[in-house]
């Protein structure tokens, strides 16, 4: 039976018709979710069993038919079509099988970039500087004109940390020529060559799961358990009350407390002989539960970094790429000089980091250094974002989404709290962990795909092509599911 | 002027004609190198300047025209065509623009794998188990039926280390349920949750440049300098005399000395409270200077790991994929149970690691977990290897190459020493660093692309389609260059 969702919440005939450009988009996308089985269905279960013979499938939700997926709709192998508000852990920028990306693939001029993956650091392709200019540099954060690509988010942060360590040591030495002792001691993992430096991170932060990144990740124990780590300082991230504008005084106090702690930790770790070479922070703690802080907090933190001679690294792996309504979430802070390093991945399709001139390092290197085929897709994604005014769309959809969440929160005060967000990067807290998980599963069976974060939050991570009518469709299903949990 | 190389060394009319299948290959490839300018030429210099505005170009050799590159020939942006014996740091398996890989690209059924990169750990595509079976599992090392893909070599090793740490801690606990103390202490980077465990590595080894990997990398100071590290044990790697078969007694003594040191270190680090959870080693230390050890050494090392309860991780990132004449270099050891973990990347086009059942971990996870589009290419690469009997070709070419190197070494005893290799994975030592670098540059200007490794070695890393006539062409140019340096 076709379990296509209909409900009084969904405005009749609201199917979105863009006057601007989106004829393709309109014809291209599906009308709504359509459910044939529970999820995972029988075919997904069969494939999960098969894959289980090869690797751990503890985290597999279901198997997908990516060929049939379109725009905001993910189709699974049992023919279920779901409105995707999670988008592969926030990594699909403009929906599935966007016609413009298909074109990139079918352009014979691009063939060679896919078939011959170069060692970019030594033998880049002819169009590499041009493609960087039209893709990554065209959206470079304020004050940054240099960028290094990497294969994924973790590698991006690992290498960003290395760039900060190298920069810090050069500053300490007063030049960039290592001593003989530096050279010999580093070969056996000892200082001064491998110095006792640290990165200050925040409780609740997530920066990846390789060992350097993991020492700065503090969102869930399960990420860190059993892996050796570094004795690096961990500051409290402000625990604010939402909506932020209603609790300005309490929130400002909480932020002041955290900033004071940051300064204390920097001093303590310097005294310990492990100076803080860099501070890393997400503009919105994503995995950790969509924890926000105010522009004032980030401005002051940036100043603390400057005052103590630590580099300031803004990790935009999850927040970057337009989902907050600005291309980078840190643009909401309104600063000319927001950071020394900004890392990215996910929606950017390639990992990497922007950095100030003084943080460039010859020693940041590996075999692939990214993947030029991903830069081709990114260049086209940016074209689509501009052509279809997707940042404006995100802002509009995001407002509608947040208003809908506020409304539902008023309606279900025992179930929901702390609706919050920027653009469509929104979240809401659920009564408890068990209810949260049940809501996510129930919504999925009704054709809406959601993800959790933190202890008891649901995070909304649609693609940038998530329009107002998709918001209404989502709110409609969500409302039904909440009614079942009240 | 066309500086096409001709020389009496090159057997006349030796152009390779495969009876089996390679009609395409024959028509497809170029006849030989063809040099128009010095390298880097003016266009490369111009592009290097452009790229220098965006990122550090200290390691850039020249820019390539990948569209025009074919088989063993890399074409640069100045129209120079070079016989490539370095292949993007050993990462091009079957040459440039192989017709079979072009077909993978132009198959519309594959489109979606390129355009929609999934979060493989939660929502894999329908064909994922099947593609793993026909690609990675079809070449699984002895005793291993499980594999996890990753984006690159460093991520592969980082996650392999994590799998070993988790396995070791579960063994220590006697079960896999962490205590409350484990859970709370790991959030702040402290033991027992983040335990004081170590990985034993070898001096001269290279396992990547992210922070966990880097703690086990000891090939060049410049890789490690200024990056904080772990106090982990580092054993000497045997310094053998070549050809191995002529120095069996001395070499056996040297290997015994190193093995004894390994056991001492394991005991010492256990006493220090940092037990060795795993041992990581390359079958041939590649970056570190193509240092070989005998099968007997690896067998004994594997037994030491077993005796002390440490996992045994063989890093085949550079040696894997057929280049030694067997698909994995460790197959030369002739063991049924060679390792607990085997990691790979480069020629395999995707990173990842095989592992024993007991080393699987739900907690090995990230957003992308590899890239299914790379698995499609890998499946086709493996088809080509089988169809064109490339492992036999590699063995044949490798013998010719090594014989040629022995001959040149006899001819230039003051210049060359220690010719060594398995398959085409060969190397030779040059008198000193400066001469080595000069030889590499001179060979490049004559149309042969080589790479260095260690202090004064040249490493040969051709693709698997490097045939005997390519060997002769290389030896011909190399011989000319050596004559200039004698």
Coordinates of C-alpha atoms in Angstrom, one line a residue, chain B residues 8-461:
Chain B
X8 CA 71.7 2.3 -29.2
X9 CA 70.5 0.8 -25.9
X10 CA 66.9 0.8 -27.1
X11 CA 66.3 -2.4 -29.0
X12 CA 65.0 -1.5 -32.4
X13 CA 61.4 -2.3 -33.2
X14 CA 60.8 -3.5 -29.6
X15 CA 57.4 -1.8 -29.5
X16 CA 55.3 -4.2 -27.4
X17 CA 52.6 -6.2 -29.2
X18 CA 50.5 -8.3 -26.8
X19 CA 49.0 -11.4 -28.4
X20 CA 46.4 -11.6 -25.6
X21 CA 44.2 -8.6 -25.5
X22 CA 46.1 -5.3 -25.6
X23 CA 45.3 -4.1 -29.1
X24 CA 43.8 -1.0 -27.5
X25 CA 46.8 -0.7 -25.3
X26 CA 49.2 -0.8 -28.2
X27 CA 47.3 1.7 -30.4
X28 CA 46.6 3.7 -27.3
X29 CA 50.0 4.3 -25.9
X30 CA 52.8 6.6 -27.2
X31 CA 56.0 5.3 -28.7
X32 CA 58.4 7.0 -26.3
X33 CA 59.2 10.2 -24.5
X34 CA 59.2 13.5 -26.4
X35 CA 60.6 16.6 -24.9
X36 CA 59.9 20.1 -26.1
X37 CA 61.3 22.2 -23.2
X38 CA 63.2 21.8 -20.0
X39 CA 61.0 20.8 -17.1
X40 CA 59.3 22.8 -15.6
X41 CA 58.7 24.6 -18.9
X42 CA 57.4 28.2 -19.2
X43 CA 53.7 27.2 -18.9
X44 CA 54.3 25.2 -15.8
X45 CA 56.3 28.1 -14.3
X46 CA 53.4 30.5 -15.1
X47 CA 50.9 28.2 -13.5
X48 CA 53.1 27.6 -10.5
X49 CA 53.2 31.3 -9.9
X50 CA 49.4 31.5 -10.2
X51 CA 49.0 28.6 -7.7
X52 CA 51.5 30.2 -5.4
X53 CA 49.0 33.0 -4.8
X54 CA 46.6 30.4 -3.4
X55 CA 48.8 27.8 -1.7
X56 CA 52.3 26.7 -1.0
X57 CA 53.9 25.4 -4.1
X58 CA 57.2 24.4 -2.6
X59 CA 56.7 20.8 -3.6
X60 CA 55.2 21.3 -7.1
X61 CA 57.4 19.8 -9.8
X62 CA 55.3 20.9 -12.9
X63 CA 51.7 21.0 -14.1
X64 CA 50.2 18.1 -16.2
X65 CA 48.0 17.7 -19.1
X66 CA 46.2 14.6 -17.9
X67 CA 43.9 14.6 -20.9
X68 CA 46.8 13.9 -23.2
X69 CA 48.6 11.5 -20.8
X70 CA 48.3 7.8 -21.8
X71 CA 49.5 4.6 -20.3
X72 CA 53.0 5.0 -19.0
X73 CA 53.4 8.4 -20.4
X74 CA 52.7 11.6 -18.5
X75 CA 52.3 14.7 -20.6
X76 CA 53.0 18.1 -19.0
X77 CA 51.4 21.5 -19.9
X78 CA 54.4 22.4 -22.1
X79 CA 53.9 19.4 -24.3
X80 CA 56.7 17.3 -22.8
X81 CA 55.9 13.6 -22.7
X82 CA 57.7 11.6 -20.1
X83 CA 57.9 7.9 -19.3
X84 CA 56.5 7.9 -15.8
X85 CA 58.4 5.6 -13.4
X86 CA 57.0 7.5 -10.3
X87 CA 53.2 7.5 -11.2
X88 CA 51.9 10.2 -8.8
X89 CA 53.9 8.8 -5.8
X90 CA 53.0 5.3 -6.8
X91 CA 49.3 5.8 -7.0
X92 CA 48.4 5.1 -10.6
X93 CA 47.7 1.4 -11.0
X94 CA 47.2 0.8 -14.8
X95 CA 48.5 3.9 -16.4
X96 CA 46.8 7.2 -17.5
X97 CA 43.4 7.2 -19.2
X98 CA 43.1 3.5 -19.4
X99 CA 40.3 2.7 -21.8
X100 CA 38.6 0.4 -19.3
X101 CA 38.5 3.2 -16.7
X102 CA 37.1 5.6 -19.3
X103 CA 34.3 3.1 -19.9
X104 CA 33.5 3.0 -16.2
X105 CA 33.0 6.8 -16.4
X106 CA 30.9 6.7 -19.5
X107 CA 28.5 4.0 -18.2
X108 CA 25.3 5.8 -17.3
X109 CA 24.6 3.2 -14.6
X110 CA 27.6 4.5 -12.7
X111 CA 26.6 8.2 -12.9
X112 CA 24.8 8.2 -9.6
X113 CA 27.8 6.9 -7.6
X114 CA 29.8 9.9 -8.6
X115 CA 27.1 12.5 -8.2
X116 CA 25.6 11.3 -4.9
X117 CA 28.3 10.6 -2.4
X118 CA 26.6 8.7 0.4
X119 CA 27.4 8.4 4.1
X120 CA 28.5 4.8 3.6
X121 CA 28.3 3.8 7.2
X122 CA 24.6 4.6 7.6
X123 CA 23.0 4.6 4.1
X124 CA 25.1 2.6 1.6
X125 CA 24.0 2.1 -2.0
X126 CA 22.3 -1.1 -3.2
X127 CA 25.4 -2.4 -5.0
X128 CA 27.8 -1.7 -2.2
X129 CA 28.2 -5.3 -0.8
X130 CA 28.4 -6.7 -4.3
X131 CA 31.0 -4.1 -5.4
X132 CA 33.1 -4.8 -2.2
X133 CA 32.9 -8.5 -3.0
X134 CA 34.0 -8.1 -6.6
X135 CA 36.7 -5.6 -5.8
X136 CA 38.3 -5.6 -2.3
X137 CA 37.3 -9.0 -1.1
X138 CA 38.4 -10.7 -4.3
X139 CA 42.0 -9.8 -3.4
X140 CA 41.6 -10.1 0.4
X141 CA 44.8 -11.1 2.2
X142 CA 45.0 -14.7 3.6
X143 CA 42.8 -15.2 6.6
X144 CA 40.8 -12.0 6.2
X145 CA 37.3 -11.6 5.0
X146 CA 36.4 -8.2 6.4
X147 CA 37.3 -4.8 5.0
X148 CA 36.5 -1.2 5.9
X149 CA 37.0 1.5 3.3
X150 CA 38.4 5.0 4.1
X151 CA 39.2 8.1 2.2
X152 CA 43.0 8.0 2.2
X153 CA 46.1 6.2 3.5
X154 CA 46.4 8.2 6.7
X155 CA 42.8 7.8 7.6
X156 CA 43.2 4.0 6.9
X157 CA 46.1 3.8 9.3
X158 CA 44.5 6.0 11.9
X159 CA 41.4 3.9 12.0
X160 CA 43.4 0.7 12.0
X161 CA 45.3 1.9 15.1
X162 CA 42.0 2.7 16.7
X163 CA 40.7 -0.8 15.9
X164 CA 43.8 -2.3 17.5
X165 CA 43.4 -0.1 20.7
X166 CA 39.7 -1.0 21.0
X167 CA 40.5 -4.7 20.5
X168 CA 43.3 -4.5 23.1
X169 CA 41.2 -2.8 25.7
X170 CA 38.3 -5.3 25.2
X171 CA 40.9 -8.0 25.8
X172 CA 42.1 -6.3 29.0
X173 CA 38.6 -5.9 30.2
X174 CA 37.6 -9.4 29.3
X175 CA 34.5 -8.0 27.6
X176 CA 33.5 -5.0 25.5
X177 CA 31.4 -3.1 28.1
X178 CA 33.2 0.0 29.3
X179 CA 33.0 1.1 32.9
X180 CA 31.5 4.3 34.1
X181 CA 35.0 5.5 34.8
X182 CA 36.0 4.6 31.3
X183 CA 33.1 6.6 29.9
X184 CA 33.7 9.7 32.0
X185 CA 37.5 9.9 31.9
X186 CA 37.6 9.5 28.1
X187 CA 35.6 12.7 27.7
X188 CA 38.4 14.7 29.2
X189 CA 41.2 12.8 27.4
X190 CA 42.3 10.9 30.6
X191 CA 42.9 7.2 31.3
X192 CA 41.5 4.7 31.8
X193 CA 39.0 5.9 29.1
X194 CA 41.8 7.2 26.9
X195 CA 44.3 4.5 27.9
X196 CA 48.1 4.7 27.9
X197 CA 48.5 2.3 25.1
X198 CA 51.1 2.4 22.3
X199 CA 51.9 1.3 18.8
X200 CA 55.4 -0.1 18.2
X201 CA 56.8 1.2 14.9
X202 CA 60.2 1.1 13.1
X203 CA 62.8 3.7 12.5
X204 CA 62.6 4.5 8.8
X205 CA 59.0 3.6 8.6
X206 CA 56.3 5.9 7.0
X207 CA 52.6 5.5 7.9
X208 CA 51.1 8.9 7.1
X209 CA 51.1 12.4 8.5
X210 CA 48.0 12.8 10.6
X211 CA 48.9 12.8 14.3
X212 CA 48.3 9.2 15.2
X213 CA 50.1 8.0 12.0
X214 CA 52.8 10.5 12.5
X215 CA 53.7 9.1 15.9
X216 CA 54.7 5.9 14.0
X217 CA 56.4 7.7 11.1
X218 CA 60.2 8.0 11.3
X219 CA 61.5 8.5 7.8
X220 CA 62.3 12.2 7.6
X221 CA 62.5 14.9 10.2
X222 CA 60.6 17.3 8.0
X223 CA 57.5 15.1 8.3
X224 CA 57.4 15.2 12.1
X225 CA 59.0 18.5 13.1
X226 CA 56.9 20.8 15.3
X227 CA 54.0 18.4 15.8
X228 CA 53.3 17.0 19.3
X229 CA 53.6 13.2 19.5
X230 CA 53.2 10.2 21.7
X231 CA 55.8 8.4 23.7
X232 CA 55.6 5.2 21.8
X233 CA 58.4 2.6 21.2
X234 CA 60.5 2.7 18.0
X235 CA 62.5 -0.4 17.0
X236 CA 65.4 -0.5 14.6
X237 CA 64.5 -1.8 11.1
X238 CA 67.1 -4.2 9.8
X239 CA 69.8 -2.6 7.8
X240 CA 70.5 -5.3 5.3
X241 CA 73.2 -5.8 2.6
X242 CA 72.1 -6.3 -1.0
X243 CA 71.7 -8.6 -2.9
X244 CA 70.1 -10.3 0.1
X245 CA 71.1 -13.8 -1.1
X246 CA 74.8 -12.9 -1.0
X247 CA 74.8 -11.8 2.6
X248 CA 72.5 -14.3 4.3
X249 CA 74.5 -14.8 7.4
X250 CA 75.2 -11.1 8.2
X251 CA 71.6 -10.2 7.3
X252 CA 70.2 -12.9 9.6
X253 CA 72.4 -11.5 12.5
X254 CA 71.1 -8.0 11.8
X255 CA 67.5 -9.2 11.7
X256 CA 68.0 -11.1 15.0
X257 CA 69.4 -8.0 16.6
X258 CA 66.3 -6.0 15.6
X259 CA 63.9 -8.7 16.7
X260 CA 65.6 -8.8 20.1
X261 CA 65.2 -5.1 20.4
X262 CA 61.5 -5.4 19.5
X263 CA 60.9 -7.8 22.4
X264 CA 62.9 -5.6 24.8
X265 CA 60.8 -2.5 23.8
X266 CA 57.6 -4.4 24.3
X267 CA 58.6 -5.4 27.8
X268 CA 59.9 -1.9 28.6
X269 CA 56.8 -0.2 27.5
X270 CA 54.6 -2.6 29.4
X271 CA 56.6 -1.8 32.5
X272 CA 56.2 1.9 31.8
X273 CA 52.5 1.4 31.8
X274 CA 52.1 1.9 28.1
X275 CA 51.5 -1.6 26.7
X276 CA 52.1 -2.2 23.0
X277 CA 48.6 -2.8 21.6
X278 CA 49.9 -3.2 18.1
X279 CA 53.0 -3.4 15.9
X280 CA 52.9 -1.6 12.5
X281 CA 55.3 -2.3 9.7
X282 CA 55.7 -2.0 5.9
X283 CA 56.8 -5.1 4.0
X284 CA 59.3 -2.8 2.3
X285 CA 60.0 0.5 4.0
X286 CA 59.2 2.7 1.0
X287 CA 59.5 6.5 1.9
X288 CA 62.3 5.5 4.2
X289 CA 64.6 4.3 1.4
X290 CA 63.2 1.0 0.1
X291 CA 64.6 -1.0 3.0
X292 CA 63.9 -4.8 2.7
X293 CA 63.8 -7.5 5.3
X294 CA 63.5 -11.3 4.7
X295 CA 60.4 -13.4 5.1
X296 CA 62.1 -15.0 8.1
X297 CA 62.2 -11.6 9.8
X298 CA 58.5 -11.0 9.3
X299 CA 57.5 -14.5 10.4
X300 CA 59.4 -14.1 13.6
X301 CA 58.1 -10.6 14.1
X302 CA 54.5 -11.9 13.6
X303 CA 55.2 -14.5 16.3
X304 CA 56.6 -11.9 18.7
X305 CA 53.4 -9.9 18.3
X306 CA 51.3 -13.0 19.0
X307 CA 53.4 -14.0 22.0
X308 CA 53.0 -10.6 23.6
X309 CA 49.4 -10.2 22.7
X310 CA 49.9 -7.2 20.3
X311 CA 48.0 -6.9 17.1
X312 CA 50.1 -7.1 13.9
X313 CA 49.4 -4.4 11.3
X314 CA 51.0 -4.7 7.9
X315 CA 50.9 -1.3 6.1
X316 CA 50.6 -2.0 2.3
X317 CA 49.7 1.5 1.3
X318 CA 52.7 1.7 -1.0
X319 CA 53.6 -1.9 -1.5
X320 CA 50.1 -3.2 -2.2
X321 CA 48.1 -3.5 -5.5
X322 CA 50.4 -5.8 -7.5
X323 CA 53.6 -3.8 -7.8
X324 CA 55.9 -6.4 -6.2
X325 CA 54.6 -9.1 -8.6
X326 CA 52.2 -10.5 -6.0
X327 CA 49.1 -8.6 -5.2
X328 CA 50.3 -7.9 -1.6
X329 CA 54.0 -7.7 -0.8
X330 CA 53.4 -9.8 2.3
X331 CA 52.4 -12.8 0.1
X332 CA 56.2 -13.1 -0.5
X333 CA 56.4 -14.2 3.1
X334 CA 54.4 -17.4 2.4
X335 CA 52.3 -17.3 5.5
X336 CA 48.7 -18.4 6.0
X337 CA 48.1 -15.9 8.8
X338 CA 50.4 -13.0 7.9
X339 CA 48.6 -10.2 9.8
X340 CA 45.7 -9.0 11.9
X341 CA 45.3 -5.9 9.9
X342 CA 46.4 -4.9 6.4
X343 CA 45.9 -1.3 5.3
X344 CA 46.0 0.0 1.8
X345 CA 45.4 3.1 -0.4
X346 CA 47.2 4.7 -3.5
X347 CA 47.0 2.1 -6.3
X348 CA 43.9 0.7 -4.7
X349 CA 42.3 4.1 -5.5
X350 CA 40.4 3.9 -2.2
X351 CA 41.9 3.8 1.3
X352 CA 40.9 1.2 3.8
X353 CA 42.0 -1.8 5.8
X354 CA 41.3 -5.5 6.0
X355 CA 41.1 -7.1 9.4
X356 CA 40.5 -10.2 11.3
X357 CA 37.0 -10.8 12.7
X358 CA 38.0 -10.0 16.2
X359 CA 39.2 -6.5 15.2
X360 CA 35.9 -5.2 14.0
X361 CA 34.5 -2.3 15.8
X362 CA 31.2 -0.5 15.6
X363 CA 33.1 2.6 16.7
X364 CA 35.2 2.9 13.5
X365 CA 33.1 5.5 11.7
X366 CA 33.1 8.8 9.9
X367 CA 30.8 10.7 7.5
X368 CA 32.0 9.3 4.2
X369 CA 33.8 6.0 5.1
X370 CA 35.5 6.0 1.7
X371 CA 33.9 6.7 -1.7
X372 CA 31.9 4.2 -3.7
X373 CA 32.9 5.8 -7.0
X374 CA 36.5 4.7 -6.2
X375 CA 35.3 1.2 -5.6
X376 CA 33.9 1.1 -9.2
X377 CA 37.3 2.1 -10.6
X378 CA 39.0 -0.4 -8.4
X379 CA 36.7 -3.3 -9.5
X380 CA 37.7 -2.4 -13.1
X381 CA 41.4 -2.1 -12.3
X382 CA 41.3 -5.6 -10.9
X383 CA 39.6 -6.9 -14.0
X384 CA 42.3 -5.4 -16.1
X385 CA 45.0 -6.9 -13.9
X386 CA 43.4 -10.4 -14.3
X387 CA 42.6 -10.0 -18.0
X388 CA 46.0 -8.7 -19.0
X389 CA 47.9 -11.0 -16.5
X390 CA 49.6 -7.9 -15.1
X391 CA 51.1 -9.6 -12.1
X392 CA 53.1 -11.8 -14.5
X393 CA 54.0 -8.8 -16.5
X394 CA 55.2 -7.0 -13.4
X395 CA 57.3 -10.0 -12.4
X396 CA 58.9 -10.2 -15.9
X397 CA 59.5 -6.4 -16.2
X398 CA 60.8 -6.4 -12.6
X399 CA 63.4 -9.1 -13.4
X400 CA 64.6 -7.2 -16.4
X401 CA 64.7 -4.0 -14.5
X402 CA 66.7 -5.4 -11.6
X403 CA 69.1 -7.2 -14.0
X404 CA 69.6 -3.9 -15.8
X405 CA 70.3 -2.1 -12.4
X406 CA 72.8 -4.8 -11.4
X407 CA 74.5 -4.4 -14.7
X408 CA 74.7 -0.6 -14.3
X409 CA 75.9 -1.0 -10.7
X410 CA 78.7 -3.2 -12.0
X411 CA 79.5 -0.6 -14.6
X412 CA 79.4 2.4 -12.2
X413 CA 80.6 1.0 -8.8
X414 CA 81.5 4.5 -7.5
X415 CA 78.1 5.9 -8.3
X416 CA 75.6 3.1 -7.7
X417 CA 75.1 0.5 -5.0
X418 CA 72.5 -1.8 -3.4
X419 CA 70.2 -2.4 -6.3
X420 CA 67.2 -4.2 -4.9
X421 CA 63.6 -4.9 -5.5
X422 CA 60.6 -7.2 -5.8
X423 CA 58.6 -7.0 -9.0
X424 CA 59.0 -3.5 -10.4
X425 CA 59.1 -2.1 -6.8
X426 CA 62.9 -1.5 -7.2
X427 CA 65.4 1.0 -5.9
X428 CA 69.1 1.8 -6.1
X429 CA 71.4 3.9 -3.9
X430 CA 73.3 6.8 -5.4
X431 CA 76.7 8.0 -4.1
X432 CA 75.2 11.0 -2.3
X433 CA 72.1 13.1 -1.9
X434 CA 73.2 15.8 -4.3
X435 CA 74.1 13.3 -7.1
X436 CA 70.8 11.5 -6.6
X437 CA 68.9 14.7 -7.0
X438 CA 70.9 15.7 -10.0
X439 CA 70.3 12.3 -11.6
X440 CA 66.6 12.6 -11.1
X441 CA 66.5 16.1 -12.7
X442 CA 68.7 15.1 -15.6
X443 CA 66.6 12.0 -16.3
X444 CA 63.5 14.2 -16.2
X445 CA 64.9 16.5 -18.9
X446 CA 65.5 13.4 -21.0
X447 CA 61.9 12.3 -20.6
X448 CA 62.0 9.8 -17.7
X449 CA 60.2 10.7 -14.4
X450 CA 61.8 9.2 -11.3
X451 CA 61.3 9.7 -7.5
X452 CA 63.7 9.7 -4.6
X453 CA 63.3 8.0 -1.2
X454 CA 65.5 7.8 1.9
X455 CA 68.7 9.7 2.1
X456 CA 70.2 8.9 -1.3
X457 CA 68.0 6.3 -3.0
X458 CA 66.0 6.4 -6.2
X459 CA 62.8 4.4 -6.1
X460 CA 61.2 3.0 -9.2
X461 CA 57.4 3.0 -9.0

